[in-house]
mmCIF file of C-alpha atoms and ligand atoms in Angstrom:
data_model
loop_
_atom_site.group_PDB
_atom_site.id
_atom_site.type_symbol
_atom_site.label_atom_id
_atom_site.label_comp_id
_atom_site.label_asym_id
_atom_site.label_seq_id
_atom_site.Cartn_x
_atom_site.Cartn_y
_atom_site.Cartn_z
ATOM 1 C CA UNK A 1 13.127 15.814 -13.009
ATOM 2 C CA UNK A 2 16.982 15.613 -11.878
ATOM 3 C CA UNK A 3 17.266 11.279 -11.128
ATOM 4 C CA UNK A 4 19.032 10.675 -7.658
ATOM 5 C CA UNK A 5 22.305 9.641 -7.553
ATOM 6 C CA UNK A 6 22.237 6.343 -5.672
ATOM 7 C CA UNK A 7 24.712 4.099 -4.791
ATOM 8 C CA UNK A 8 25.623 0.990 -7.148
ATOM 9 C CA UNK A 9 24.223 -2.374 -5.918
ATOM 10 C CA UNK A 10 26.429 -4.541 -4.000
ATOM 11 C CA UNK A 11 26.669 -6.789 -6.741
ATOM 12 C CA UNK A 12 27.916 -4.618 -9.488
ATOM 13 C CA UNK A 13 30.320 -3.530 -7.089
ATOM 14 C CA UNK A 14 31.641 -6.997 -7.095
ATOM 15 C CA UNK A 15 32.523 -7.442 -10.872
ATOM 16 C CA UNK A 16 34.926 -5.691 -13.126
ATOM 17 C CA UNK A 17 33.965 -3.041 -15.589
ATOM 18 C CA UNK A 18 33.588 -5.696 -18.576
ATOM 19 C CA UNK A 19 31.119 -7.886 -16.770
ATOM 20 C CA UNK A 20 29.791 -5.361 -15.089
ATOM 21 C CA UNK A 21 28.335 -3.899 -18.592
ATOM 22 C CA UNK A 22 27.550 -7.569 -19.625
ATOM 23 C CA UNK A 23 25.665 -7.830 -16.753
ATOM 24 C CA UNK A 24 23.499 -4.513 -16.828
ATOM 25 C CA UNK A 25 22.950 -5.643 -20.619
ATOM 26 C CA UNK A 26 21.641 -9.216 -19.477
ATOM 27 C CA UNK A 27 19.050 -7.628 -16.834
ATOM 28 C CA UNK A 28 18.075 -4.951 -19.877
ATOM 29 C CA UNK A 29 17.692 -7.739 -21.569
ATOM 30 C CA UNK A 30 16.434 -10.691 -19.540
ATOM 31 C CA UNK A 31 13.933 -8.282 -17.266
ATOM 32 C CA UNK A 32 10.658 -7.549 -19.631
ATOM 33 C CA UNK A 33 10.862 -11.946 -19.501
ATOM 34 C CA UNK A 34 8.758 -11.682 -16.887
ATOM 35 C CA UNK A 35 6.638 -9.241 -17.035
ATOM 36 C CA UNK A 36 6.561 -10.713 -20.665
ATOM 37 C CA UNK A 37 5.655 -13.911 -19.148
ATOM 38 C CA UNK A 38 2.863 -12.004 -16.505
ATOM 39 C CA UNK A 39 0.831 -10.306 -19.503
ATOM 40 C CA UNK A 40 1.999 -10.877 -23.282
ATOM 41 C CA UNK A 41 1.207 -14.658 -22.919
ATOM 42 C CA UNK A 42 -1.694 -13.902 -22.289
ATOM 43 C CA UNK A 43 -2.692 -11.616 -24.399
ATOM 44 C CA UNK A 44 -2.724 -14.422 -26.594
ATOM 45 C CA UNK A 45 -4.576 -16.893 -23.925
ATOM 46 C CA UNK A 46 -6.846 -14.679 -22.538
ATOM 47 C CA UNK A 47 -10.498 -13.899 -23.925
ATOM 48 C CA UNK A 48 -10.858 -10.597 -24.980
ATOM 49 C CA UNK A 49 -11.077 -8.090 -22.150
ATOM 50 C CA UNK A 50 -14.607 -7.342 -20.677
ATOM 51 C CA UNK A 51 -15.729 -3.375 -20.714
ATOM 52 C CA UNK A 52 -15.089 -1.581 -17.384
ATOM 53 C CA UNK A 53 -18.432 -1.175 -17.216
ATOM 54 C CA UNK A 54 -18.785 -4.635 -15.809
ATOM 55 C CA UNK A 55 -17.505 -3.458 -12.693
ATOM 56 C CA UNK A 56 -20.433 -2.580 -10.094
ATOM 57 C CA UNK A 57 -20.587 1.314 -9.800
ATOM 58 C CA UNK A 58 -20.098 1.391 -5.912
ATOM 59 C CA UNK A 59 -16.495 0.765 -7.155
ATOM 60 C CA UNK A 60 -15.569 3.652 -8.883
ATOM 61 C CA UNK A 61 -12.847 3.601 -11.259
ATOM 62 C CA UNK A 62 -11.177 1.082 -9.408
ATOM 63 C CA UNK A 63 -7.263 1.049 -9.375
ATOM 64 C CA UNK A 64 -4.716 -1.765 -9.856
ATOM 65 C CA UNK A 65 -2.325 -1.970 -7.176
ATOM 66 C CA UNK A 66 1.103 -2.663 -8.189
ATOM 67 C CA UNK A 67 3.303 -4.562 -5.417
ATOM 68 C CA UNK A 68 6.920 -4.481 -6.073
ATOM 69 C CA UNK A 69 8.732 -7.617 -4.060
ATOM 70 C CA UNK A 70 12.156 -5.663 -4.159
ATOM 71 C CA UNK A 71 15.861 -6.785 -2.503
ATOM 72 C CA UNK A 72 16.239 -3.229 -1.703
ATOM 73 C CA UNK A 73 16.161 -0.393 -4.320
ATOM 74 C CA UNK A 74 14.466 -0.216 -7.718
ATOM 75 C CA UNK A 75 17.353 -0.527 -10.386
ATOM 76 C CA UNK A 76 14.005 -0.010 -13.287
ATOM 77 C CA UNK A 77 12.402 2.791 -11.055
ATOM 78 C CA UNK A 78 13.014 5.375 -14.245
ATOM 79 C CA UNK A 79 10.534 2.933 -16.428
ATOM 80 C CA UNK A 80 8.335 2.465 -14.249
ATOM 81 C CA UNK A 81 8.081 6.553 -13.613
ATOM 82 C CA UNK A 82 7.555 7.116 -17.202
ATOM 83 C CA UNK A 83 4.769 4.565 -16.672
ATOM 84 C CA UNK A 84 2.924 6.013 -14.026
ATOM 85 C CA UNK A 85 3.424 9.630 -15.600
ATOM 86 C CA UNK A 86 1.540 8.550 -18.275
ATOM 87 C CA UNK A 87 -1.038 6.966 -15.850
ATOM 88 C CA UNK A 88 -4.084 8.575 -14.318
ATOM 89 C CA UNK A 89 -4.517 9.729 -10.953
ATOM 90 C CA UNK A 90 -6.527 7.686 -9.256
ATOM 91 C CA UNK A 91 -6.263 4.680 -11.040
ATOM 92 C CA UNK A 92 -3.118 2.931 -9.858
ATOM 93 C CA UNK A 93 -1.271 2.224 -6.382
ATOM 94 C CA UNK A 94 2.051 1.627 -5.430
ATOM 95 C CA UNK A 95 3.571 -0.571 -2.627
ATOM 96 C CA UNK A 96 7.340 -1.761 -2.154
ATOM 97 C CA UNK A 97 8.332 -4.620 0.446
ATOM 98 C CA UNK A 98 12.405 -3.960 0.953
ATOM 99 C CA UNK A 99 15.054 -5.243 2.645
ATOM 100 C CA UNK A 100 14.762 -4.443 6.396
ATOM 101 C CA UNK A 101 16.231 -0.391 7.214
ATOM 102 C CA UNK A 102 16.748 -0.250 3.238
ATOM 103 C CA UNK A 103 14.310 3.147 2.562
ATOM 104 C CA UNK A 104 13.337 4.585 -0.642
ATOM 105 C CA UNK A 105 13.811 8.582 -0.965
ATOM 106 C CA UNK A 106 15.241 10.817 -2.860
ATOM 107 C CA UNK A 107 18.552 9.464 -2.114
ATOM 108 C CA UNK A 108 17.729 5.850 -3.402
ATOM 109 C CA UNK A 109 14.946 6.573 -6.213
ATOM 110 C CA UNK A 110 14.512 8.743 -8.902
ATOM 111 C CA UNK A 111 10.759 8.054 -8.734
ATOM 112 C CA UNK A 112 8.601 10.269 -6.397
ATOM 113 C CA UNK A 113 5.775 7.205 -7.145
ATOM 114 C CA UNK A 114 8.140 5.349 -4.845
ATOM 115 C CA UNK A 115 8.594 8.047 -1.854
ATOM 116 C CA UNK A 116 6.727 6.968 1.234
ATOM 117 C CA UNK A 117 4.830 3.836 -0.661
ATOM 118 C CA UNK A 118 7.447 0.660 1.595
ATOM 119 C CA UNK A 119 5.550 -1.198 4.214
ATOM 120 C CA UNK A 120 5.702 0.025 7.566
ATOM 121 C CA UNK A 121 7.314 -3.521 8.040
ATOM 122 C CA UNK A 122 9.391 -5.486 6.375
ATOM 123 C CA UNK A 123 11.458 -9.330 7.135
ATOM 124 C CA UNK A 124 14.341 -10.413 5.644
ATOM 125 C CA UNK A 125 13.559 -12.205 2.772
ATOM 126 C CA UNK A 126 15.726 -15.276 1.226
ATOM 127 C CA UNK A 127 15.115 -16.191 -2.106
ATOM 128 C CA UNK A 128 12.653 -19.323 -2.110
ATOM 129 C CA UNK A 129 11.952 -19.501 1.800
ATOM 130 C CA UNK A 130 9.204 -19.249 3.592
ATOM 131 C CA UNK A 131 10.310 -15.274 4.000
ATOM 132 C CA UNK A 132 9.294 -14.512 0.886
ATOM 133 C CA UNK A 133 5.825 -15.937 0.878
ATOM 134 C CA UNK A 134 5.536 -13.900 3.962
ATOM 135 C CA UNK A 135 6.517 -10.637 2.410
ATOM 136 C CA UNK A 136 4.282 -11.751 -0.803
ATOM 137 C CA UNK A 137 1.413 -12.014 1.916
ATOM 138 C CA UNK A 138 2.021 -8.330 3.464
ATOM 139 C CA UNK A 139 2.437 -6.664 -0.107
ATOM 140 C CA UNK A 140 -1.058 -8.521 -0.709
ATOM 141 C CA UNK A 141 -2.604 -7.830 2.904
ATOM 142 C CA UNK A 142 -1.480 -3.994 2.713
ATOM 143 C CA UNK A 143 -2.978 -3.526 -0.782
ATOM 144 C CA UNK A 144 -6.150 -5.239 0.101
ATOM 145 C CA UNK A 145 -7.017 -2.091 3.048
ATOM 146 C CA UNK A 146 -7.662 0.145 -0.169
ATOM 147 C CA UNK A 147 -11.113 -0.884 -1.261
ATOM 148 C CA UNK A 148 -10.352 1.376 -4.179
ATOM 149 C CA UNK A 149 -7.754 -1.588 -5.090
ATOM 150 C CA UNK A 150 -9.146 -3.938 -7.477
ATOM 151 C CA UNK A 151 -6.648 -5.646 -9.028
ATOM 152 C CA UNK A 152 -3.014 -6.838 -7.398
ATOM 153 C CA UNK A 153 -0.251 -7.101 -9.518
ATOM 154 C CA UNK A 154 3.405 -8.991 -7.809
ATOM 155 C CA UNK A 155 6.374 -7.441 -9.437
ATOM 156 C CA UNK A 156 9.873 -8.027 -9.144
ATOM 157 C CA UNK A 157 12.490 -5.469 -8.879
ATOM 158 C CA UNK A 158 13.753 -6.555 -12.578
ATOM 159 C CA UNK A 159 10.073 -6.526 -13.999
ATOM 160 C CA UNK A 160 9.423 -3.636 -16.449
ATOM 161 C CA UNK A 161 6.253 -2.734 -18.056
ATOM 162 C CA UNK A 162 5.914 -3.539 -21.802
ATOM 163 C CA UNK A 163 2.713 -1.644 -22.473
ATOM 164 C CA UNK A 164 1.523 1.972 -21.841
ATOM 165 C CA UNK A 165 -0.484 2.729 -18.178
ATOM 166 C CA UNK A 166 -3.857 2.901 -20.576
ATOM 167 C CA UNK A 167 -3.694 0.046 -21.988
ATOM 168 C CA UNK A 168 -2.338 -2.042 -18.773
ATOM 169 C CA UNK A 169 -4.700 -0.460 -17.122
ATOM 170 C CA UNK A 170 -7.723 -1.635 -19.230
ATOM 171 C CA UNK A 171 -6.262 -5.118 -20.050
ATOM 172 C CA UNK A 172 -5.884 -5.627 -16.100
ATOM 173 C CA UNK A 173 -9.050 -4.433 -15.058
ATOM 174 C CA UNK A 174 -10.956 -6.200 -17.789
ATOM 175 C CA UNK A 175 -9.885 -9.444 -16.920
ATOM 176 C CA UNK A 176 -12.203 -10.686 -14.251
ATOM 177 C CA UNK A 177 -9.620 -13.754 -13.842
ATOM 178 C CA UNK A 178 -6.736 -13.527 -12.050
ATOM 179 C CA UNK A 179 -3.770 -13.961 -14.739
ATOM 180 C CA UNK A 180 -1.441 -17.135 -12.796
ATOM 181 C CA UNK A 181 1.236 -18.676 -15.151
ATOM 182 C CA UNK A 182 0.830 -22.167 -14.125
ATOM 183 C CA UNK A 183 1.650 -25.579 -15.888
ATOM 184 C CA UNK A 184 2.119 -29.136 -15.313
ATOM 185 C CA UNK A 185 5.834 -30.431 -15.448
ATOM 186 C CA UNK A 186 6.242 -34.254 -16.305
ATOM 187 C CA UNK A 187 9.497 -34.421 -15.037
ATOM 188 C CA UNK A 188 8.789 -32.407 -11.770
ATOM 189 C CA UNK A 189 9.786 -34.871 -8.992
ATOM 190 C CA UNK A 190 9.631 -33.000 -5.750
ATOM 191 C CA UNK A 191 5.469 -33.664 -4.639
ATOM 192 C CA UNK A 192 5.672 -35.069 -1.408
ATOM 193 C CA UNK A 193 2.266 -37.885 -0.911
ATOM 194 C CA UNK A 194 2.935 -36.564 2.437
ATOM 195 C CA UNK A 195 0.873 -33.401 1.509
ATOM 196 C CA UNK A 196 -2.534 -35.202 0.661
ATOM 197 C CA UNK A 197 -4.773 -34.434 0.734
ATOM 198 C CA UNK A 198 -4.617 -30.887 0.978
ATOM 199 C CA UNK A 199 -2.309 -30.938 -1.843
ATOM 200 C CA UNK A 200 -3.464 -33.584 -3.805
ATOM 201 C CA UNK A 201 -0.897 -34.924 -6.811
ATOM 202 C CA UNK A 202 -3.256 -34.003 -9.434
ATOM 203 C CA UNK A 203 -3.439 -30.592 -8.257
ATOM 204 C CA UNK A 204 0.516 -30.374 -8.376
ATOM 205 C CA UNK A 205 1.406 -27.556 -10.962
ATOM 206 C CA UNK A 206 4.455 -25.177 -11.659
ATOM 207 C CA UNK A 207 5.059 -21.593 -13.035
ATOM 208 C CA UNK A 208 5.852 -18.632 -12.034
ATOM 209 C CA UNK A 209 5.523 -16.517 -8.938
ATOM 210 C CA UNK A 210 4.722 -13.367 -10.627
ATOM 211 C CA UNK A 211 0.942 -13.434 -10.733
ATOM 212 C CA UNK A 212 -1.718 -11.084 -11.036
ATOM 213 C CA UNK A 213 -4.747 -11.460 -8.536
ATOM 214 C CA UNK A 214 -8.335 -10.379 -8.769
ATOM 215 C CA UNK A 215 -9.812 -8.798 -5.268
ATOM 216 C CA UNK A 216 -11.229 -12.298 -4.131
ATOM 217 C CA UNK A 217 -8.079 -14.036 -5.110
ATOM 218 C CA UNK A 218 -5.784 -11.812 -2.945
ATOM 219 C CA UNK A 219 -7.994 -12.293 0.280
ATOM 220 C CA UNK A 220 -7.485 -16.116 -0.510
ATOM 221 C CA UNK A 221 -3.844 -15.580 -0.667
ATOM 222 C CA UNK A 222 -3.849 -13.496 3.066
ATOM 223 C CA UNK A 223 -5.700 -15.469 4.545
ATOM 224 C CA UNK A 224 -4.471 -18.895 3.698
ATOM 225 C CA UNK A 225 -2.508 -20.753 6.689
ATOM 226 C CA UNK A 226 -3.766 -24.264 5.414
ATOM 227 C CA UNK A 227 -2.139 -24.708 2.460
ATOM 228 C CA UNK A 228 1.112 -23.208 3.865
ATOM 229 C CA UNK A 229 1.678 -24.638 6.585
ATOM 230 C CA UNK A 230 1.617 -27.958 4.800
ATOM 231 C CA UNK A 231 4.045 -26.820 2.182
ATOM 232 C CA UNK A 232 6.585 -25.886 5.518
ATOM 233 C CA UNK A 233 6.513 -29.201 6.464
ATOM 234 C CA UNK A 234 6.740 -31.630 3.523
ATOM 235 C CA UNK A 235 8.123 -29.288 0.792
ATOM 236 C CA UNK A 236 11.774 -28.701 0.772
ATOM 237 C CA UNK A 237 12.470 -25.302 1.680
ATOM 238 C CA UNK A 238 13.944 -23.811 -1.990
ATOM 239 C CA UNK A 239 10.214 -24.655 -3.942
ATOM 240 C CA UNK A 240 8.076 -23.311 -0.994
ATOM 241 C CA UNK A 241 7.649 -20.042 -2.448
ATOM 242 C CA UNK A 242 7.594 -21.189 -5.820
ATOM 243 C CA UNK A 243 4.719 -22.828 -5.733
ATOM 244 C CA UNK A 244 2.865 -21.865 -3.026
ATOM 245 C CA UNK A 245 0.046 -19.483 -4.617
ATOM 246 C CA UNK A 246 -0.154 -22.051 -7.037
ATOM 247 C CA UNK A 247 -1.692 -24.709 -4.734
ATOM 248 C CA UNK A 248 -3.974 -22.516 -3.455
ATOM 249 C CA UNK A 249 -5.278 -22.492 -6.728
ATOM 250 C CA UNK A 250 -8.175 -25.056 -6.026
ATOM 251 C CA UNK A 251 -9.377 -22.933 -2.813
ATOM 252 C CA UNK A 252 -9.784 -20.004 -5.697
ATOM 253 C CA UNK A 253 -13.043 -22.194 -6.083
ATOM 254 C CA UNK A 254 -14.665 -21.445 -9.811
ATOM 255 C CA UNK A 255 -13.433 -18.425 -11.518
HETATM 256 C C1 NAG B 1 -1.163 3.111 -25.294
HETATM 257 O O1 NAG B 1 -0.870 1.991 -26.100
HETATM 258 C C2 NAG B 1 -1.918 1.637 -26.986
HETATM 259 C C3 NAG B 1 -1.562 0.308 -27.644
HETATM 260 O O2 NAG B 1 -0.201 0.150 -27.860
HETATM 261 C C4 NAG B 1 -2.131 2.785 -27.990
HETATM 262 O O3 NAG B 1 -3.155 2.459 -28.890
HETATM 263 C C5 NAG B 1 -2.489 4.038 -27.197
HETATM 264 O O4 NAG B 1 -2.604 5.146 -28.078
HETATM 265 C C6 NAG B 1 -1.453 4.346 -26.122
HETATM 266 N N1 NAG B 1 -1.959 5.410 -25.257
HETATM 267 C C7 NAG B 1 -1.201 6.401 -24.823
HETATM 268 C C8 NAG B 1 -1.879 7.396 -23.915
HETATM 269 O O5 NAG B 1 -0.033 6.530 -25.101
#
């Protein structure tokens, strides 16, 4: 399939040649980190994956919905179409949240798994405010009208896959936990008492935003306002996002 030419990205335009390739080497290199971080760790954490059987028939196959959090265009889209080539109809759905007017076709993506797959609305997200919870919540909320959807995956536009679509696919749908990288950081100053008790100290955690959800998890996740609203008000406004699905984390009640 001929790849699109698309325009560079506004940052590369901004460095010379030299840094330029040091730069395209560093996101070669520093991208599978965390998608490394989302399922290789725990591979190793995780008991082993439950048959697909477990799933009650009414659902069918059941497909994992991947939900790509993206500034604007997919720099990885050509991985991520050998992926889904290799995937099985049926199985797997694709939604992008982009920068506002930014639209993926031909022009912009090599990948016809991207064509027509953007919300029909997007904000303008910045990086750690509450923007981007709010786009996490609409990537979430538009994957969760598929009841076909069983399994919610948040991706970043420098995430690449490290496994084939099979085996995702099976690891994924297996685990009937969500998959949350979440830890507790001794030196982590910035809980506000103010936040008790809906956010209660001992419940404080960090990690990473990349998660994967389970069905129930996700409709948490939408339809939280609690938990959100407190973090507006007492948190400052560069760890909102950070952390956000993370306290919710107690209103998963048991897994
Ligand atoms: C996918 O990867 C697994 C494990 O690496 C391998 O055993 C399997 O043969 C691969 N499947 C396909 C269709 O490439």
């Amino acid at each position: 399939m001929p790849v699109a030419k698309r325009p560079p990205a506004p940052w590369a335009l901004a460095l010379p040649a030299g840094r330029r390739a040091r730069a395209r080497l560093f996101l070669r290199l520093a991208a599978p980190l965390s998608f490394l971080l989302l399922v290789a760790a725990f591979l190793r954490t995780q008991p082993p994956a439950a048959p697909l059987d477990a799933l009650p028939p009414s659902a069918g196959p059941g497909k994992v919905a991947f939900l790509f959090l993206a500034r604007a265009g997919l720099p990885l889209d050509f991985l991520w179409d050998a992926f889904f080539r290799n995937g099985e109809e049926g199985r797997f759905s694709v939604y992008v949240h982009s920068a506002p007017g930014f639209v993926l076709d031909r022009t912009t993506t090599g990948s016809p798994y991207f064509y027509g797959r953007q919300l029909a609305r997007a904000v303008k997200v910045a990086w750690g405010e509450p923007t981007m919870v709010q786009a996490e919540k609409m990537l979430f909320a538009a994957a969760l009208e598929d009841p076909a959807n069983q399994r919610f995956v948040l991706l970043s536009d420098s995430c690449v896959p490290l496994y084939n679509f099979s085996y995702t696919y099976t690891y994924l749908m297996g685990s009937p936990k969500s998959i949350v990288d979440s830890f507790t950081d001794k030196t982590e100053k910035r809980y506000n008492p103010n936040m008790s008790p809906v956010i209660r100290k001992d419940k404080w955690r960090k990690g990473s935003q990349w998660v994967m959800l389970i069905r129930k998890h996700a409709e948490v996740v939408v339809g939280d306002k609690h938990v959100f609203q407190v973090f507006r008000k007492h948190c400052k406004v560069v760890v909102v996002q950070v952390m956000w699905i993370l306290e919710l984390l107690p209103y998963f009640g048991p897994f």
